[in-house]
Structure formats: structure tokens, C-alpha cells
Amino acid sequence: MKIFSPVRISFAGGGTDLPFFYEKFGGRVLNATLNFGWHIELRKNPFKAIDIIFEGKRISFLEDEKQHQGDAFKIIRGPIKDFLPYKSGFFLTVKKDRPLLGLGSSGSLIVGLCNILSKFKGQRLSPRTIAERAFAIEYEDLGWLTGKQDHYAASFGGINIFHFGPKNVRVEPLKLEKKTKSQLRERLKIFFIGGARSFDLQKKLSEAVSEKKRLASLFKLREQVGLSAELLKKGDLDGLGELLNDSWNEKKKSNPSVSNDKIEKIYYLALKSGALGGKLAGAGQGGHMFFISKKGQEEKLVKRLQDFGVENVNFDFYSRRV
């Protein structure tokens, strides 16, 4: 069997999906899934062995865990252990379309693994159950500081507002007119700026600012979810671009170390080249940036940033559930 698990971009509310915030105050995030991510294939093994090929590298699940200290091995091993026992062994192949840094890729991968392993065992799990199980594996079992939006985005697909509470999550699909969605796809430009994955980065960044300042910024980021949704519903992409600019400034207040000289140069160049606003996707320091362009300035924006050395990412929105 084969499955696909998408990654996402977050328009507003990122950070309010972290447990320390939503368990006390409630969080909200507006995000959208994209048509690239993880491809996972599972085939039954006539023997008891569980063999894994991750990005072309073969790994045996039964090998000593100390031999594999990499984050990728931990991500894959987590769901496999969580769904034990199995009636037979299997071959598991995992690959991605392209670099996914900053787009919720670890959460998406765990969702994909939970999805395919549950199907292999004959279980019918809802998108909500898969999202919660995947989050528990990453946050509790692996001990990584992560929010819930990645797991819910990959499980539900589409453009959604997720309302995170201490005991439940409410999913609010954002229904846009076809014209608005088409214009958003045309004027939204995503760029890969490079960088390396670090699962302890979120923890380091969270320690870079006082709790009082961080909370104040997170409250503002949460408020911007409703504003962003209303702008999208009205088709006001100019307003959305300007709000993204405000959101980026608030994100830097909540975590000053989220940016660096390279990111600031790219952002400044984008604004000078036709972007109304944008932000860095993910925890910070690298990965992907996205911008809303002024109408008619899309090609100029792409060319200027490509000349600077960053990669323009072709995409479409993805709306299927697990």
C-alpha cells in the first residue's frame, strides 16, 4: 500500500499551538496543506523482519537503537513501536518530494506512518485520532518541543482554522471562492532558503525571550488568525500581505533568534521587489519563506530572489484527508 502525507504553511497563529500556551489560554492557527511532502510505501514481508529504506538508506528496525542516533531514525521508530505488535514483518520505504524544512515535515511524516501502519493492521482511525496519536509520539514519546498544528494539518488537509483547547481541538475548514483560491495560489510565492534541521531549536528559541514578552506576542498572533481568515474570505490579498508583515514582526518579538542576517536581507529584498509581506515558515534560522506579492509583481519578486540565490518552490494546495 502507498500513502502521501502533505506539509503545510501557516498564515497566522503559529506558536499558540504549543501545549504551554493552549492549555492555559487556548490557541488558534490558520494553515494550508501543500501538494508535496512524504511518500510512504509498505509491503508485507514473509519473514518477521521490519526493514526500512529511508531516503535510499536501509535501516533494520531490530538493530540496536544506539547505532542510529539520528532524528530520522527516531521519527520512524516511534510510530512503529507505538503500533506493536504486528502479525508479520514488512518493508517500509519513505521518501520526500523535496527539502521540507520548516513546513511541519516531522509531524507530517509521523502522521503518514501512523496512517499506513493503522491500515496495515486493519484499523480504521479517524483524522483526529491519527493527529492526536502522532502528536503524542512526537511530543511525549520523543520529547520534542512541538505544537499540534503540523499533525492536524497533515491529517485533515486543506485550508483550516484549528482551535486548540486543553481538552479538544475544533477544526474549522475555511471555504474560499474559486477565484480567491486561484489568486492566492498565483500571488503566494514560496522560497527555500537553505538551512539544517535541529529538533532542539524550538527549545533554544523559546529561552531567548522573557515569558511576559513572549505571551504578549502570542496573544497578538492568535488575534491575527481571525483577521487573516476574514481577509481571505473577502478576497483581500493585499490586506493579507500587509497582515503577514505584522505577523512576522510579532513572531520575531516572541522569538528574537528566529531570524538572522540572511533572512533579514531576503525579507528586505522581497519588500523592495513587490512583496506586501511574508514570513519565515517553521521554528526559525532557515527552511522556507513565503510572501504575498503585489498584483502583477509576481515575476519580479521571483526573479529578484532567485538572483539572490534562493529557490522558488512551485506548489498547489492539497485538500484530501488521511
PDB file of C-alpha atoms in Angstrom:
ATOM      1  CA  MET A   1       0.000   0.000   0.000  1.00  0.00           C
ATOM      2  CA  LYS A   2       1.049   3.584  -0.625  1.00  0.00           C
ATOM      3  CA  ILE A   3       0.115   6.865   1.040  1.00  0.00           C
ATOM      4  CA  PHE A   4       1.026  10.536   0.734  1.00  0.00           C
ATOM      5  CA  SER A   5       1.312  12.919   3.691  1.00  0.00           C
ATOM      6  CA  PRO A   6       1.412  16.685   2.958  1.00  0.00           C
ATOM      7  CA  VAL A   7       3.312  19.502   4.626  1.00  0.00           C
ATOM      8  CA  ARG A   8       1.853  22.915   5.429  1.00  0.00           C
ATOM      9  CA  ILE A   9       2.407  26.640   5.617  1.00  0.00           C
ATOM     10  CA  SER A  10       0.971  28.644   8.497  1.00  0.00           C
ATOM     11  CA  PHE A  11      -0.579  32.027   7.740  1.00  0.00           C
ATOM     12  CA  ALA A  12      -1.280  33.026  11.339  1.00  0.00           C
ATOM     13  CA  GLY A  13      -1.219  31.821  14.928  1.00  0.00           C
ATOM     14  CA  GLY A  14       1.953  29.731  14.859  1.00  0.00           C
ATOM     15  CA  GLY A  15       3.254  29.172  18.382  1.00  0.00           C
ATOM     16  CA  THR A  16      -0.184  29.267  20.007  1.00  0.00           C
ATOM     17  CA  ASP A  17      -0.484  25.538  19.210  1.00  0.00           C
ATOM     18  CA  LEU A  18       2.238  24.734  21.750  1.00  0.00           C
ATOM     19  CA  PRO A  19       0.899  22.994  24.897  1.00  0.00           C
ATOM     20  CA  PHE A  20       2.296  25.578  27.320  1.00  0.00           C
ATOM     21  CA  PHE A  21       0.063  28.183  25.636  1.00  0.00           C
ATOM     22  CA  TYR A  22      -3.133  26.458  24.501  1.00  0.00           C
ATOM     23  CA  GLU A  23      -3.596  24.507  27.738  1.00  0.00           C
ATOM     24  CA  LYS A  24      -3.921  27.816  29.621  1.00  0.00           C
ATOM     25  CA  PHE A  25      -5.232  30.285  27.058  1.00  0.00           C
ATOM     26  CA  GLY A  26      -6.443  28.361  24.019  1.00  0.00           C
ATOM     27  CA  GLY A  27      -4.672  28.566  20.678  1.00  0.00           C
ATOM     28  CA  ARG A  28      -5.701  29.214  17.076  1.00  0.00           C
ATOM     29  CA  VAL A  29      -3.817  28.587  13.843  1.00  0.00           C
ATOM     30  CA  LEU A  30      -4.707  29.212  10.204  1.00  0.00           C
ATOM     31  CA  ASN A  31      -2.735  26.986   7.855  1.00  0.00           C
ATOM     32  CA  ALA A  32      -2.893  25.300   4.451  1.00  0.00           C
ATOM     33  CA  THR A  33      -1.501  21.994   3.213  1.00  0.00           C
ATOM     34  CA  LEU A  34       0.606  21.803   0.053  1.00  0.00           C
ATOM     35  CA  ASN A  35       0.842  19.218  -2.713  1.00  0.00           C
ATOM     36  CA  PHE A  36       4.284  17.968  -1.742  1.00  0.00           C
ATOM     37  CA  GLY A  37       5.533  16.076   1.280  1.00  0.00           C
ATOM     38  CA  TRP A  38       6.202  12.432   2.170  1.00  0.00           C
ATOM     39  CA  HIS A  39       5.569   9.291   0.120  1.00  0.00           C
ATOM     40  CA  ILE A  40       5.383   6.096   2.153  1.00  0.00           C
ATOM     41  CA  GLU A  41       5.050   2.552   0.815  1.00  0.00           C
ATOM     42  CA  LEU A  42       4.520  -0.589   2.894  1.00  0.00           C
ATOM     43  CA  ARG A  43       4.787  -4.174   1.619  1.00  0.00           C
ATOM     44  CA  LYS A  44       4.299  -7.340   3.625  1.00  0.00           C
ATOM     45  CA  ASN A  45       7.480  -9.250   4.466  1.00  0.00           C
ATOM     46  CA  PRO A  46       7.112 -13.067   4.509  1.00  0.00           C
ATOM     47  CA  PHE A  47       9.592 -13.069   7.375  1.00  0.00           C
ATOM     48  CA  LYS A  48       9.235 -11.359  10.758  1.00  0.00           C
ATOM     49  CA  ALA A  49      11.779  -8.669   9.978  1.00  0.00           C
ATOM     50  CA  ILE A  50      10.890  -4.988   9.660  1.00  0.00           C
ATOM     51  CA  ASP A  51      13.124  -3.441   7.006  1.00  0.00           C
ATOM     52  CA  ILE A  52      13.156   0.295   6.370  1.00  0.00           C
ATOM     53  CA  ILE A  53      14.531   2.303   3.469  1.00  0.00           C
ATOM     54  CA  PHE A  54      14.601   5.985   4.359  1.00  0.00           C
ATOM     55  CA  GLU A  55      15.728   8.351   1.610  1.00  0.00           C
ATOM     56  CA  GLY A  56      17.624   5.495  -0.032  1.00  0.00           C
ATOM     57  CA  LYS A  57      19.327   4.305   3.182  1.00  0.00           C
ATOM     58  CA  ARG A  58      18.458   0.855   4.548  1.00  0.00           C
ATOM     59  CA  ILE A  59      17.774   0.515   8.280  1.00  0.00           C
ATOM     60  CA  SER A  60      16.769  -2.575  10.253  1.00  0.00           C
ATOM     61  CA  PHE A  61      14.203  -1.911  12.959  1.00  0.00           C
ATOM     62  CA  LEU A  62      15.662  -4.713  15.084  1.00  0.00           C
ATOM     63  CA  GLU A  63      19.146  -3.211  15.173  1.00  0.00           C
ATOM     64  CA  ASP A  64      20.464  -1.706  18.373  1.00  0.00           C
ATOM     65  CA  GLU A  65      18.914   1.738  18.741  1.00  0.00           C
ATOM     66  CA  LYS A  66      22.296   3.098  19.838  1.00  0.00           C
ATOM     67  CA  GLN A  67      23.587   2.513  16.310  1.00  0.00           C
ATOM     68  CA  HIS A  68      21.055   5.015  14.982  1.00  0.00           C
ATOM     69  CA  GLN A  69      21.034   8.249  16.924  1.00  0.00           C
ATOM     70  CA  GLY A  70      19.761  10.367  14.038  1.00  0.00           C
ATOM     71  CA  ASP A  71      16.437  12.175  14.274  1.00  0.00           C
ATOM     72  CA  ALA A  72      15.062  10.445  11.169  1.00  0.00           C
ATOM     73  CA  PHE A  73      15.501   7.014  12.748  1.00  0.00           C
ATOM     74  CA  LYS A  74      13.794   8.199  15.942  1.00  0.00           C
ATOM     75  CA  ILE A  75      10.836   9.568  13.963  1.00  0.00           C
ATOM     76  CA  ILE A  76      10.331   6.298  12.093  1.00  0.00           C
ATOM     77  CA  ARG A  77      10.948   4.044  15.083  1.00  0.00           C
ATOM     78  CA  GLY A  78       8.432   5.953  17.241  1.00  0.00           C
ATOM     79  CA  PRO A  79       5.242   5.062  15.302  1.00  0.00           C
ATOM     80  CA  ILE A  80       6.445   1.504  14.574  1.00  0.00           C
ATOM     81  CA  LYS A  81       6.902   0.877  18.304  1.00  0.00           C
ATOM     82  CA  ASP A  82       3.577   2.557  19.080  1.00  0.00           C
ATOM     83  CA  PHE A  83       1.629   0.170  16.812  1.00  0.00           C
ATOM     84  CA  LEU A  84       3.292  -3.051  18.042  1.00  0.00           C
ATOM     85  CA  PRO A  85       2.643  -5.980  17.779  1.00  0.00           C
ATOM     86  CA  TYR A  86       2.391  -6.995  14.105  1.00  0.00           C
ATOM     87  CA  LYS A  87       1.316 -10.359  12.702  1.00  0.00           C
ATOM     88  CA  SER A  88       4.085 -10.249  10.106  1.00  0.00           C
ATOM     89  CA  GLY A  89       7.106  -8.237   9.129  1.00  0.00           C
ATOM     90  CA  PHE A  90       7.073  -5.579   6.429  1.00  0.00           C
ATOM     91  CA  PHE A  91       9.182  -3.487   4.095  1.00  0.00           C
ATOM     92  CA  LEU A  92       8.764   0.254   4.639  1.00  0.00           C
ATOM     93  CA  THR A  93      10.019   2.791   2.091  1.00  0.00           C
ATOM     94  CA  VAL A  94       9.995   6.501   2.914  1.00  0.00           C
ATOM     95  CA  LYS A  95      10.958   9.360   0.621  1.00  0.00           C
ATOM     96  CA  LYS A  96      10.135  13.032   0.196  1.00  0.00           C
ATOM     97  CA  ASP A  97       9.463  15.186  -2.850  1.00  0.00           C
ATOM     98  CA  ARG A  98      11.992  17.886  -1.991  1.00  0.00           C
ATOM     99  CA  PRO A  99      13.518  19.655   1.056  1.00  0.00           C
ATOM    100  CA  LEU A 100      10.738  20.215   3.607  1.00  0.00           C
ATOM    101  CA  LEU A 101      12.488  22.148   6.366  1.00  0.00           C
ATOM    102  CA  GLY A 102      10.174  24.466   8.293  1.00  0.00           C
ATOM    103  CA  LEU A 103       6.953  23.110   6.779  1.00  0.00           C
ATOM    104  CA  GLY A 104       5.943  20.759   9.591  1.00  0.00           C
ATOM    105  CA  SER A 105       7.726  17.827   7.982  1.00  0.00           C
ATOM    106  CA  SER A 106       8.377  15.740  11.104  1.00  0.00           C
ATOM    107  CA  GLY A 107       4.732  15.941  12.163  1.00  0.00           C
ATOM    108  CA  SER A 108       3.628  15.135   8.618  1.00  0.00           C
ATOM    109  CA  LEU A 109       5.916  12.098   8.480  1.00  0.00           C
ATOM    110  CA  ILE A 110       4.640  10.726  11.791  1.00  0.00           C
ATOM    111  CA  VAL A 111       1.043  11.237  10.622  1.00  0.00           C
ATOM    112  CA  GLY A 112       1.836   9.360   7.416  1.00  0.00           C
ATOM    113  CA  LEU A 113       3.433   6.498   9.329  1.00  0.00           C
ATOM    114  CA  CYS A 114       0.503   6.258  11.757  1.00  0.00           C
ATOM    115  CA  ASN A 115      -1.866   6.269   8.794  1.00  0.00           C
ATOM    116  CA  ILE A 116      -0.176   3.470   6.868  1.00  0.00           C
ATOM    117  CA  LEU A 117       0.604   1.325   9.933  1.00  0.00           C
ATOM    118  CA  SER A 118      -3.002   1.513  11.136  1.00  0.00           C
ATOM    119  CA  LYS A 119      -4.216   0.440   7.691  1.00  0.00           C
ATOM    120  CA  PHE A 120      -1.686  -2.414   7.675  1.00  0.00           C
ATOM    121  CA  LYS A 121      -3.168  -3.629  10.960  1.00  0.00           C
ATOM    122  CA  GLY A 122      -6.722  -3.324   9.628  1.00  0.00           C
ATOM    123  CA  GLN A 123      -7.614  -0.392  11.875  1.00  0.00           C
ATOM    124  CA  ARG A 124      -9.850   2.462  10.740  1.00  0.00           C
ATOM    125  CA  LEU A 125      -8.684   5.558  12.558  1.00  0.00           C
ATOM    126  CA  SER A 126     -10.233   9.000  12.141  1.00  0.00           C
ATOM    127  CA  PRO A 127      -8.101  12.001  11.098  1.00  0.00           C
ATOM    128  CA  ARG A 128      -8.471  13.355  14.638  1.00  0.00           C
ATOM    129  CA  THR A 129      -7.274  10.103  16.228  1.00  0.00           C
ATOM    130  CA  ILE A 130      -4.278   9.941  13.902  1.00  0.00           C
ATOM    131  CA  ALA A 131      -3.400  13.590  14.596  1.00  0.00           C
ATOM    132  CA  GLU A 132      -3.560  13.123  18.371  1.00  0.00           C
ATOM    133  CA  ARG A 133      -1.618   9.870  18.259  1.00  0.00           C
ATOM    134  CA  ALA A 134       1.074  11.392  16.048  1.00  0.00           C
ATOM    135  CA  PHE A 135       1.383  14.434  18.316  1.00  0.00           C
ATOM    136  CA  ALA A 136       1.711  12.217  21.399  1.00  0.00           C
ATOM    137  CA  ILE A 137       4.518  10.248  19.740  1.00  0.00           C
ATOM    138  CA  GLU A 138       6.486  13.383  18.861  1.00  0.00           C
ATOM    139  CA  TYR A 139       5.808  15.433  21.986  1.00  0.00           C
ATOM    140  CA  GLU A 140       5.583  12.794  24.715  1.00  0.00           C
ATOM    141  CA  ASP A 141       7.486   9.738  23.466  1.00  0.00           C
ATOM    142  CA  LEU A 142      10.280  11.533  21.608  1.00  0.00           C
ATOM    143  CA  GLY A 143      10.245  14.516  23.955  1.00  0.00           C
ATOM    144  CA  TRP A 144      10.445  17.183  21.252  1.00  0.00           C
ATOM    145  CA  LEU A 145       9.008  20.646  21.849  1.00  0.00           C
ATOM    146  CA  THR A 146       6.406  20.852  19.102  1.00  0.00           C
ATOM    147  CA  GLY A 147       2.930  22.217  18.523  1.00  0.00           C
ATOM    148  CA  LYS A 148      -0.156  20.378  17.288  1.00  0.00           C
ATOM    149  CA  GLN A 149      -0.795  22.238  14.052  1.00  0.00           C
ATOM    150  CA  ASP A 150       1.512  20.071  11.910  1.00  0.00           C
ATOM    151  CA  HIS A 151      -0.230  16.837  12.856  1.00  0.00           C
ATOM    152  CA  TYR A 152      -3.733  18.237  12.399  1.00  0.00           C
ATOM    153  CA  ALA A 153      -2.858  19.887   9.086  1.00  0.00           C
ATOM    154  CA  ALA A 154      -1.443  16.663   7.628  1.00  0.00           C
ATOM    155  CA  SER A 155      -4.409  14.642   8.926  1.00  0.00           C
ATOM    156  CA  PHE A 156      -7.234  16.927   7.757  1.00  0.00           C
ATOM    157  CA  GLY A 157      -5.729  18.597   4.674  1.00  0.00           C
ATOM    158  CA  GLY A 158      -6.982  21.813   3.104  1.00  0.00           C
ATOM    159  CA  ILE A 159      -7.122  25.373   4.420  1.00  0.00           C
ATOM    160  CA  ASN A 160      -8.322  25.313   8.027  1.00  0.00           C
ATOM    161  CA  ILE A 161      -8.517  27.194  11.277  1.00  0.00           C
ATOM    162  CA  PHE A 162      -7.619  24.897  14.156  1.00  0.00           C
ATOM    163  CA  HIS A 163      -8.865  25.917  17.601  1.00  0.00           C
ATOM    164  CA  PHE A 164      -6.665  24.269  20.233  1.00  0.00           C
ATOM    165  CA  GLY A 165      -8.044  23.845  23.737  1.00  0.00           C
ATOM    166  CA  PRO A 166      -6.842  21.967  26.822  1.00  0.00           C
ATOM    167  CA  LYS A 167      -9.172  19.028  26.142  1.00  0.00           C
ATOM    168  CA  ASN A 168     -10.167  19.190  22.480  1.00  0.00           C
ATOM    169  CA  VAL A 169      -9.399  20.649  19.066  1.00  0.00           C
ATOM    170  CA  ARG A 170     -12.078  22.204  16.870  1.00  0.00           C
ATOM    171  CA  VAL A 171     -11.487  22.084  13.124  1.00  0.00           C
ATOM    172  CA  GLU A 172     -12.975  24.921  11.068  1.00  0.00           C
ATOM    173  CA  PRO A 173     -12.488  24.495   7.297  1.00  0.00           C
ATOM    174  CA  LEU A 174     -12.059  27.834   5.533  1.00  0.00           C
ATOM    175  CA  LYS A 175     -14.228  27.857   2.430  1.00  0.00           C
ATOM    176  CA  LEU A 176     -12.886  30.221  -0.208  1.00  0.00           C
ATOM    177  CA  GLU A 177     -14.331  31.186  -3.564  1.00  0.00           C
ATOM    178  CA  LYS A 178     -12.569  29.540  -6.502  1.00  0.00           C
ATOM    179  CA  LYS A 179     -11.434  32.946  -7.754  1.00  0.00           C
ATOM    180  CA  THR A 180      -9.870  33.830  -4.396  1.00  0.00           C
ATOM    181  CA  LYS A 181      -8.116  30.480  -4.114  1.00  0.00           C
ATOM    182  CA  SER A 182      -6.754  30.833  -7.649  1.00  0.00           C
ATOM    183  CA  GLN A 183      -5.488  34.357  -6.968  1.00  0.00           C
ATOM    184  CA  LEU A 184      -3.930  33.240  -3.690  1.00  0.00           C
ATOM    185  CA  ARG A 185      -2.104  30.430  -5.479  1.00  0.00           C
ATOM    186  CA  GLU A 186      -0.834  32.938  -8.053  1.00  0.00           C
ATOM    187  CA  ARG A 187       0.277  35.664  -5.656  1.00  0.00           C
ATOM    188  CA  LEU A 188       1.640  33.447  -2.873  1.00  0.00           C
ATOM    189  CA  LYS A 189       5.320  32.742  -3.507  1.00  0.00           C
ATOM    190  CA  ILE A 190       7.278  30.168  -1.511  1.00  0.00           C
ATOM    191  CA  PHE A 191      11.080  30.058  -1.400  1.00  0.00           C
ATOM    192  CA  PHE A 192      13.569  27.570   0.013  1.00  0.00           C
ATOM    193  CA  ILE A 193      16.453  29.454   1.624  1.00  0.00           C
ATOM    194  CA  GLY A 194      18.503  26.514   2.923  1.00  0.00           C
ATOM    195  CA  GLY A 195      19.473  25.579   6.451  1.00  0.00           C
ATOM    196  CA  ALA A 196      19.733  22.433   8.550  1.00  0.00           C
ATOM    197  CA  ARG A 197      17.185  20.691  10.752  1.00  0.00           C
ATOM    198  CA  SER A 198      17.542  20.988  14.520  1.00  0.00           C
ATOM    199  CA  PHE A 199      14.893  19.496  16.781  1.00  0.00           C
ATOM    200  CA  ASP A 200      16.165  21.381  19.823  1.00  0.00           C
ATOM    201  CA  LEU A 201      15.953  24.739  18.039  1.00  0.00           C
ATOM    202  CA  GLN A 202      12.428  25.437  19.286  1.00  0.00           C
ATOM    203  CA  LYS A 203      13.610  24.985  22.872  1.00  0.00           C
ATOM    204  CA  LYS A 204      16.605  27.269  22.361  1.00  0.00           C
ATOM    205  CA  LEU A 205      14.464  29.933  20.724  1.00  0.00           C
ATOM    206  CA  SER A 206      11.842  29.760  23.467  1.00  0.00           C
ATOM    207  CA  GLU A 207      14.530  30.573  26.021  1.00  0.00           C
ATOM    208  CA  ALA A 208      15.674  33.673  24.121  1.00  0.00           C
ATOM    209  CA  VAL A 209      12.924  35.996  25.384  1.00  0.00           C
ATOM    210  CA  SER A 210      11.091  36.621  28.658  1.00  0.00           C
ATOM    211  CA  GLU A 211       7.805  34.797  29.208  1.00  0.00           C
ATOM    212  CA  LYS A 212       5.915  38.086  29.557  1.00  0.00           C
ATOM    213  CA  LYS A 213       7.056  39.399  26.165  1.00  0.00           C
ATOM    214  CA  ARG A 214       6.544  36.036  24.515  1.00  0.00           C
ATOM    215  CA  LEU A 215       2.980  35.711  25.798  1.00  0.00           C
ATOM    216  CA  ALA A 216       2.113  39.250  24.687  1.00  0.00           C
ATOM    217  CA  SER A 217       3.267  38.451  21.147  1.00  0.00           C
ATOM    218  CA  LEU A 218       1.474  35.097  21.095  1.00  0.00           C
ATOM    219  CA  PHE A 219      -1.805  36.751  22.088  1.00  0.00           C
ATOM    220  CA  LYS A 220      -1.414  39.136  19.136  1.00  0.00           C
ATOM    221  CA  LEU A 221      -0.552  36.260  16.792  1.00  0.00           C
ATOM    222  CA  ARG A 222      -3.692  34.454  17.934  1.00  0.00           C
ATOM    223  CA  GLU A 223      -5.819  37.534  17.235  1.00  0.00           C
ATOM    224  CA  GLN A 224      -4.436  37.695  13.706  1.00  0.00           C
ATOM    225  CA  VAL A 225      -5.962  34.306  12.856  1.00  0.00           C
ATOM    226  CA  GLY A 226      -9.486  35.719  12.738  1.00  0.00           C
ATOM    227  CA  LEU A 227      -8.334  38.816  10.863  1.00  0.00           C
ATOM    228  CA  SER A 228      -6.463  36.701   8.297  1.00  0.00           C
ATOM    229  CA  ALA A 229      -9.473  34.444   7.778  1.00  0.00           C
ATOM    230  CA  GLU A 230     -11.792  37.399   7.161  1.00  0.00           C
ATOM    231  CA  LEU A 231      -9.373  38.908   4.650  1.00  0.00           C
ATOM    232  CA  LEU A 232      -9.185  35.600   2.785  1.00  0.00           C
ATOM    233  CA  LYS A 233     -12.963  35.219   2.748  1.00  0.00           C
ATOM    234  CA  LYS A 234     -13.285  38.709   1.242  1.00  0.00           C
ATOM    235  CA  GLY A 235     -10.514  38.015  -1.264  1.00  0.00           C
ATOM    236  CA  ASP A 236      -8.457  40.900   0.139  1.00  0.00           C
ATOM    237  CA  LEU A 237      -4.978  39.541  -0.581  1.00  0.00           C
ATOM    238  CA  ASP A 238      -3.398  42.987  -0.269  1.00  0.00           C
ATOM    239  CA  GLY A 239      -4.688  43.152   3.284  1.00  0.00           C
ATOM    240  CA  LEU A 240      -3.465  39.623   3.963  1.00  0.00           C
ATOM    241  CA  GLY A 241       0.019  40.502   2.734  1.00  0.00           C
ATOM    242  CA  GLU A 242       0.188  43.542   4.992  1.00  0.00           C
ATOM    243  CA  LEU A 243      -1.046  41.489   7.943  1.00  0.00           C
ATOM    244  CA  LEU A 244       1.634  38.866   7.258  1.00  0.00           C
ATOM    245  CA  ASN A 245       4.196  41.634   7.611  1.00  0.00           C
ATOM    246  CA  ASP A 246       2.768  42.482  11.047  1.00  0.00           C
ATOM    247  CA  SER A 247       2.709  38.786  11.932  1.00  0.00           C
ATOM    248  CA  TRP A 248       6.385  38.392  11.031  1.00  0.00           C
ATOM    249  CA  ASN A 249       7.321  41.296  13.278  1.00  0.00           C
ATOM    250  CA  GLU A 250       5.335  39.770  16.155  1.00  0.00           C
ATOM    251  CA  LYS A 251       6.953  36.391  15.569  1.00  0.00           C
ATOM    252  CA  LYS A 252      10.367  37.990  15.964  1.00  0.00           C
ATOM    253  CA  LYS A 253       9.223  39.589  19.216  1.00  0.00           C
ATOM    254  CA  SER A 254       8.087  36.221  20.572  1.00  0.00           C
ATOM    255  CA  ASN A 255      11.403  34.646  19.498  1.00  0.00           C
ATOM    256  CA  PRO A 256      14.090  37.197  18.529  1.00  0.00           C
ATOM    257  CA  SER A 257      16.501  34.439  17.488  1.00  0.00           C
ATOM    258  CA  VAL A 258      14.051  33.155  14.866  1.00  0.00           C
ATOM    259  CA  SER A 259      15.734  35.394  12.279  1.00  0.00           C
ATOM    260  CA  ASN A 260      19.305  36.079  11.191  1.00  0.00           C
ATOM    261  CA  ASP A 261      21.176  38.387   8.813  1.00  0.00           C
ATOM    262  CA  LYS A 262      20.461  36.250   5.748  1.00  0.00           C
ATOM    263  CA  ILE A 263      16.736  36.070   6.480  1.00  0.00           C
ATOM    264  CA  GLU A 264      16.545  39.817   7.103  1.00  0.00           C
ATOM    265  CA  LYS A 265      18.297  40.515   3.787  1.00  0.00           C
ATOM    266  CA  ILE A 266      15.899  38.229   1.914  1.00  0.00           C
ATOM    267  CA  TYR A 267      12.902  39.841   3.588  1.00  0.00           C
ATOM    268  CA  TYR A 268      14.117  43.366   2.817  1.00  0.00           C
ATOM    269  CA  LEU A 269      14.808  42.423  -0.809  1.00  0.00           C
ATOM    270  CA  ALA A 270      11.355  40.848  -1.132  1.00  0.00           C
ATOM    271  CA  LEU A 271       9.633  44.014   0.095  1.00  0.00           C
ATOM    272  CA  LYS A 272      11.667  46.060  -2.385  1.00  0.00           C
ATOM    273  CA  SER A 273      10.730  43.639  -5.175  1.00  0.00           C
ATOM    274  CA  GLY A 274       6.958  43.646  -4.946  1.00  0.00           C
ATOM    275  CA  ALA A 275       6.098  41.690  -1.795  1.00  0.00           C
ATOM    276  CA  LEU A 276       3.478  43.148   0.542  1.00  0.00           C
ATOM    277  CA  GLY A 277       4.552  40.948   3.421  1.00  0.00           C
ATOM    278  CA  GLY A 278       5.575  37.452   4.332  1.00  0.00           C
ATOM    279  CA  LYS A 279       7.225  35.343   6.985  1.00  0.00           C
ATOM    280  CA  LEU A 280       9.570  32.505   7.716  1.00  0.00           C
ATOM    281  CA  ALA A 281       7.894  29.110   7.999  1.00  0.00           C
ATOM    282  CA  GLY A 282       8.770  26.950  10.985  1.00  0.00           C
ATOM    283  CA  ALA A 283      10.873  27.419  14.105  1.00  0.00           C
ATOM    284  CA  GLY A 284      13.453  29.704  12.524  1.00  0.00           C
ATOM    285  CA  GLN A 285      17.001  30.212  11.245  1.00  0.00           C
ATOM    286  CA  GLY A 286      16.310  28.607   7.847  1.00  0.00           C
ATOM    287  CA  GLY A 287      13.988  26.497   5.751  1.00  0.00           C
ATOM    288  CA  HIS A 288      11.255  28.219   3.744  1.00  0.00           C
ATOM    289  CA  MET A 289       9.943  31.765   3.470  1.00  0.00           C
ATOM    290  CA  PHE A 290       6.734  32.813   1.761  1.00  0.00           C
ATOM    291  CA  PHE A 291       5.355  36.148   0.601  1.00  0.00           C
ATOM    292  CA  ILE A 292       2.180  37.673  -0.805  1.00  0.00           C
ATOM    293  CA  SER A 293       3.124  39.638  -3.904  1.00  0.00           C
ATOM    294  CA  LYS A 294       1.507  42.800  -5.174  1.00  0.00           C
ATOM    295  CA  LYS A 295      -0.709  42.008  -8.134  1.00  0.00           C
ATOM    296  CA  GLY A 296       1.385  41.998 -11.304  1.00  0.00           C
ATOM    297  CA  GLN A 297       4.687  41.912  -9.392  1.00  0.00           C
ATOM    298  CA  GLU A 298       4.940  38.117  -9.062  1.00  0.00           C
ATOM    299  CA  GLU A 299       7.591  37.557 -11.742  1.00  0.00           C
ATOM    300  CA  LYS A 300       9.716  40.444 -10.487  1.00  0.00           C
ATOM    301  CA  LEU A 301       9.639  39.072  -6.940  1.00  0.00           C
ATOM    302  CA  VAL A 302      10.615  35.573  -8.046  1.00  0.00           C
ATOM    303  CA  LYS A 303      13.442  36.783 -10.303  1.00  0.00           C
ATOM    304  CA  ARG A 304      14.967  39.098  -7.696  1.00  0.00           C
ATOM    305  CA  LEU A 305      15.032  36.400  -5.020  1.00  0.00           C
ATOM    306  CA  GLN A 306      16.315  33.761  -7.418  1.00  0.00           C
ATOM    307  CA  ASP A 307      19.123  36.135  -8.396  1.00  0.00           C
ATOM    308  CA  PHE A 308      19.910  36.406  -4.687  1.00  0.00           C
ATOM    309  CA  GLY A 309      20.333  32.631  -4.591  1.00  0.00           C
ATOM    310  CA  VAL A 310      17.119  31.240  -3.120  1.00  0.00           C
ATOM    311  CA  GLU A 311      14.910  28.633  -4.783  1.00  0.00           C
ATOM    312  CA  ASN A 312      11.355  29.375  -5.894  1.00  0.00           C
ATOM    313  CA  VAL A 313       9.075  26.456  -4.978  1.00  0.00           C
ATOM    314  CA  ASN A 314       6.239  25.526  -7.317  1.00  0.00           C
ATOM    315  CA  PHE A 315       3.178  24.352  -5.410  1.00  0.00           C
ATOM    316  CA  ASP A 316      -0.551  23.866  -5.300  1.00  0.00           C
ATOM    317  CA  PHE A 317      -2.904  23.451  -2.368  1.00  0.00           C
ATOM    318  CA  TYR A 318      -3.815  19.950  -1.195  1.00  0.00           C
ATOM    319  CA  SER A 319      -7.183  19.191   0.359  1.00  0.00           C
ATOM    320  CA  ARG A 320      -7.501  15.432   0.985  1.00  0.00           C
ATOM    321  CA  ARG A 321      -7.795  13.909   4.459  1.00  0.00           C
ATOM    322  CA  VAL A 322      -5.875  10.853   5.625  1.00  0.00           C
TER     323      VAL A 322
END
